[in-house]
Amino acid sequence: MPVYSSQSRARLSTCDARLQRVFNEVIMLHDCTVIEGHRSRERQLELYNAKRSKVKAGKHNEQPSLAVDAAPYLRGIGIPWPDRKKRPATFEKDYWQFVYFAGFVVAIAASMDIPLRWGGDWNRNLLLSDQNFDDLVHFEIVT
Ligand SMILES: [Zn+2]
């Protein structure tokens, strides 16, 4: 059974207890890594200014964090970041890997009655084609 690295555990510990409960179930079914939980306001502004985030303040900035960034982790590969230049042959499958993983996360949260939003389906209508900004690693508590 997969387990979190100490770094992932430390990052997850900065998150809301509901996110911790969901991701402690997820790891039992799908290996993954926690990229970021709580994010300082300074780092949020850096990301915003670098156009890597759409918001100046968000759910990562709450204490505890109401958002977590997590990615699938594959044996022998690590995080399968979709990259058209570095890994063109597997680009689409790498992308699907994130969608497949998000399905685990969203379904587990639903089974626990925890309202969760994934960055690949912001309006939570289960339709991916109506998205105009994908943040495939982002999961947040709906407030
Ligand atoms: Zn995020």
CSV table of C-alpha atoms and ligand atoms in Angstrom, one decimal:
chain,number,residue,atom,x,y,z
A,1,MET,CA,0.0,0.0,0.0
A,2,PRO,CA,1.4,3.4,-0.9
A,3,VAL,CA,2.3,5.8,1.9
A,4,TYR,CA,3.0,9.6,1.9
A,5,SER,CA,6.5,10.8,2.1
A,6,SER,CA,7.3,12.9,5.2
A,7,GLN,CA,7.3,16.0,3.0
A,8,SER,CA,3.8,15.2,1.7
A,9,ARG,CA,2.6,14.4,5.2
A,10,ALA,CA,3.9,17.8,6.5
A,11,ARG,CA,2.2,19.6,3.7
A,12,LEU,CA,-1.1,17.8,4.2
A,13,SER,CA,-1.0,18.6,7.9
A,14,THR,CA,-1.3,22.3,7.0
A,15,CYS,CA,-4.8,21.6,5.4
A,16,ASP,CA,-8.3,21.5,6.8
A,17,ALA,CA,-9.1,18.2,8.6
A,18,ARG,CA,-11.6,17.3,5.8
A,19,LEU,CA,-8.9,17.5,3.2
A,20,GLN,CA,-6.7,15.4,5.4
A,21,ARG,CA,-9.4,12.8,5.8
A,22,VAL,CA,-10.0,12.6,2.0
A,23,PHE,CA,-6.3,12.3,1.1
A,24,ASN,CA,-5.7,9.8,3.8
A,25,GLU,CA,-8.2,7.6,2.0
A,26,VAL,CA,-6.9,8.5,-1.5
A,27,ILE,CA,-3.4,7.3,-0.7
A,28,MET,CA,-4.7,3.8,0.1
A,29,LEU,CA,-6.0,3.5,-3.5
A,30,HIS,CA,-3.7,5.6,-5.6
A,31,ASP,CA,-0.1,6.7,-4.8
A,32,CYS,CA,0.2,10.5,-4.9
A,33,THR,CA,2.2,13.4,-3.7
A,34,VAL,CA,1.1,16.5,-1.9
A,35,ILE,CA,2.7,19.5,-3.7
A,36,GLU,CA,1.3,22.3,-1.5
A,37,GLY,CA,-1.1,22.9,1.3
A,38,HIS,CA,-1.0,26.2,3.0
A,39,ARG,CA,0.5,29.1,1.0
A,40,SER,CA,1.7,32.4,2.4
A,41,ARG,CA,0.1,35.6,1.1
A,42,GLU,CA,3.5,36.6,-0.2
A,43,ARG,CA,3.9,33.4,-2.3
A,44,GLN,CA,0.3,33.8,-3.5
A,45,LEU,CA,1.1,37.3,-4.8
A,46,GLU,CA,4.3,36.0,-6.5
A,47,LEU,CA,2.3,33.3,-8.3
A,48,TYR,CA,-0.3,35.8,-9.3
A,49,ASN,CA,2.2,38.3,-10.6
A,50,ALA,CA,3.9,35.5,-12.6
A,51,LYS,CA,0.4,34.6,-14.0
A,52,ARG,CA,0.6,31.2,-12.4
A,53,SER,CA,-2.5,31.8,-10.3
A,54,LYS,CA,-5.7,33.6,-11.2
A,55,VAL,CA,-6.3,35.0,-7.7
A,56,LYS,CA,-4.4,37.4,-5.4
A,57,ALA,CA,-5.8,35.5,-2.4
A,58,GLY,CA,-7.4,32.2,-2.3
A,59,LYS,CA,-8.2,29.0,-0.3
A,60,HIS,CA,-4.5,28.0,0.0
A,61,ASN,CA,-4.0,31.1,2.1
A,62,GLU,CA,-6.5,30.1,4.7
A,63,GLN,CA,-5.3,28.8,8.1
A,64,PRO,CA,-5.6,25.8,7.9
A,65,SER,CA,-5.6,25.7,4.1
A,66,LEU,CA,-8.9,25.0,2.4
A,67,ALA,CA,-7.1,23.8,-0.7
A,68,VAL,CA,-4.4,21.3,-1.5
A,69,ASP,CA,-2.4,20.7,-4.7
A,70,ALA,CA,-1.8,17.0,-5.2
A,71,ALA,CA,-0.6,14.9,-8.1
A,72,PRO,CA,-0.5,11.2,-9.0
A,73,TYR,CA,2.8,9.5,-8.3
A,74,LEU,CA,3.8,6.6,-10.5
A,75,ARG,CA,6.4,4.0,-9.7
A,76,GLY,CA,9.5,4.5,-11.9
A,77,ILE,CA,8.2,7.8,-13.2
A,78,GLY,CA,7.3,10.1,-10.3
A,79,ILE,CA,4.8,12.8,-11.2
A,80,PRO,CA,3.8,12.3,-14.8
A,81,TRP,CA,3.7,16.0,-15.7
A,82,PRO,CA,2.2,16.4,-19.2
A,83,ASP,CA,4.9,18.0,-21.3
A,84,ARG,CA,4.6,18.2,-25.1
A,85,LYS,CA,8.2,19.1,-25.5
A,86,LYS,CA,10.0,16.7,-23.1
A,87,ARG,CA,7.6,13.7,-23.3
A,88,PRO,CA,5.6,14.1,-26.5
A,89,ALA,CA,4.9,10.4,-26.9
A,90,THR,CA,3.1,10.2,-23.6
A,91,PHE,CA,1.6,13.7,-23.4
A,92,GLU,CA,-2.0,12.7,-23.7
A,93,LYS,CA,-1.7,9.7,-21.4
A,94,ASP,CA,0.1,11.8,-18.8
A,95,TYR,CA,-2.8,14.3,-18.9
A,96,TRP,CA,-5.3,11.5,-18.6
A,97,GLN,CA,-3.4,10.3,-15.6
A,98,PHE,CA,-4.2,13.5,-13.7
A,99,VAL,CA,-7.9,13.2,-14.7
A,100,TYR,CA,-8.0,9.6,-13.6
A,101,PHE,CA,-6.5,10.5,-10.3
A,102,ALA,CA,-8.9,13.4,-9.8
A,103,GLY,CA,-11.8,10.9,-10.3
A,104,PHE,CA,-10.5,9.0,-7.3
A,105,VAL,CA,-10.3,12.1,-5.2
A,106,VAL,CA,-13.7,13.5,-6.1
A,107,ALA,CA,-15.4,10.2,-5.7
A,108,ILE,CA,-13.8,9.5,-2.3
A,109,ALA,CA,-14.8,13.0,-1.1
A,110,ALA,CA,-18.3,12.5,-2.3
A,111,SER,CA,-18.5,9.1,-0.5
A,112,MET,CA,-17.5,10.9,2.7
A,113,ASP,CA,-20.0,13.8,2.2
A,114,ILE,CA,-17.2,16.3,1.9
A,115,PRO,CA,-17.9,19.1,-0.6
A,116,LEU,CA,-14.8,19.2,-2.8
A,117,ARG,CA,-14.1,21.1,-6.0
A,118,TRP,CA,-11.4,20.0,-8.5
A,119,GLY,CA,-9.5,22.5,-10.6
A,120,GLY,CA,-10.5,20.6,-13.7
A,121,ASP,CA,-14.2,21.0,-13.0
A,122,TRP,CA,-14.6,24.4,-11.3
A,123,ASN,CA,-18.4,24.5,-11.6
A,124,ARG,CA,-18.7,20.9,-10.4
A,125,ASN,CA,-21.1,19.9,-13.2
A,126,LEU,CA,-18.9,16.8,-14.1
A,127,LEU,CA,-18.4,18.3,-17.6
A,128,LEU,CA,-14.7,19.0,-18.5
A,129,SER,CA,-15.3,20.7,-21.9
A,130,ASP,CA,-16.8,23.8,-20.4
A,131,GLN,CA,-13.6,24.7,-18.4
A,132,ASN,CA,-11.5,27.6,-19.5
A,133,PHE,CA,-8.7,27.3,-16.9
A,134,ASP,CA,-7.5,23.8,-15.8
A,135,ASP,CA,-5.6,23.5,-12.6
A,136,LEU,CA,-5.3,19.7,-12.5
A,137,VAL,CA,-3.6,19.4,-9.2
A,138,HIS,CA,-5.9,21.7,-7.3
A,139,PHE,CA,-8.6,20.4,-4.9
A,140,GLU,CA,-10.5,22.7,-2.5
A,141,ILE,CA,-13.3,22.6,0.0
A,142,VAL,CA,-16.5,24.2,-1.3
A,143,THR,CA,-17.5,26.9,1.1
B,1,ZN,ZN,-4.1,24.9,-5.7
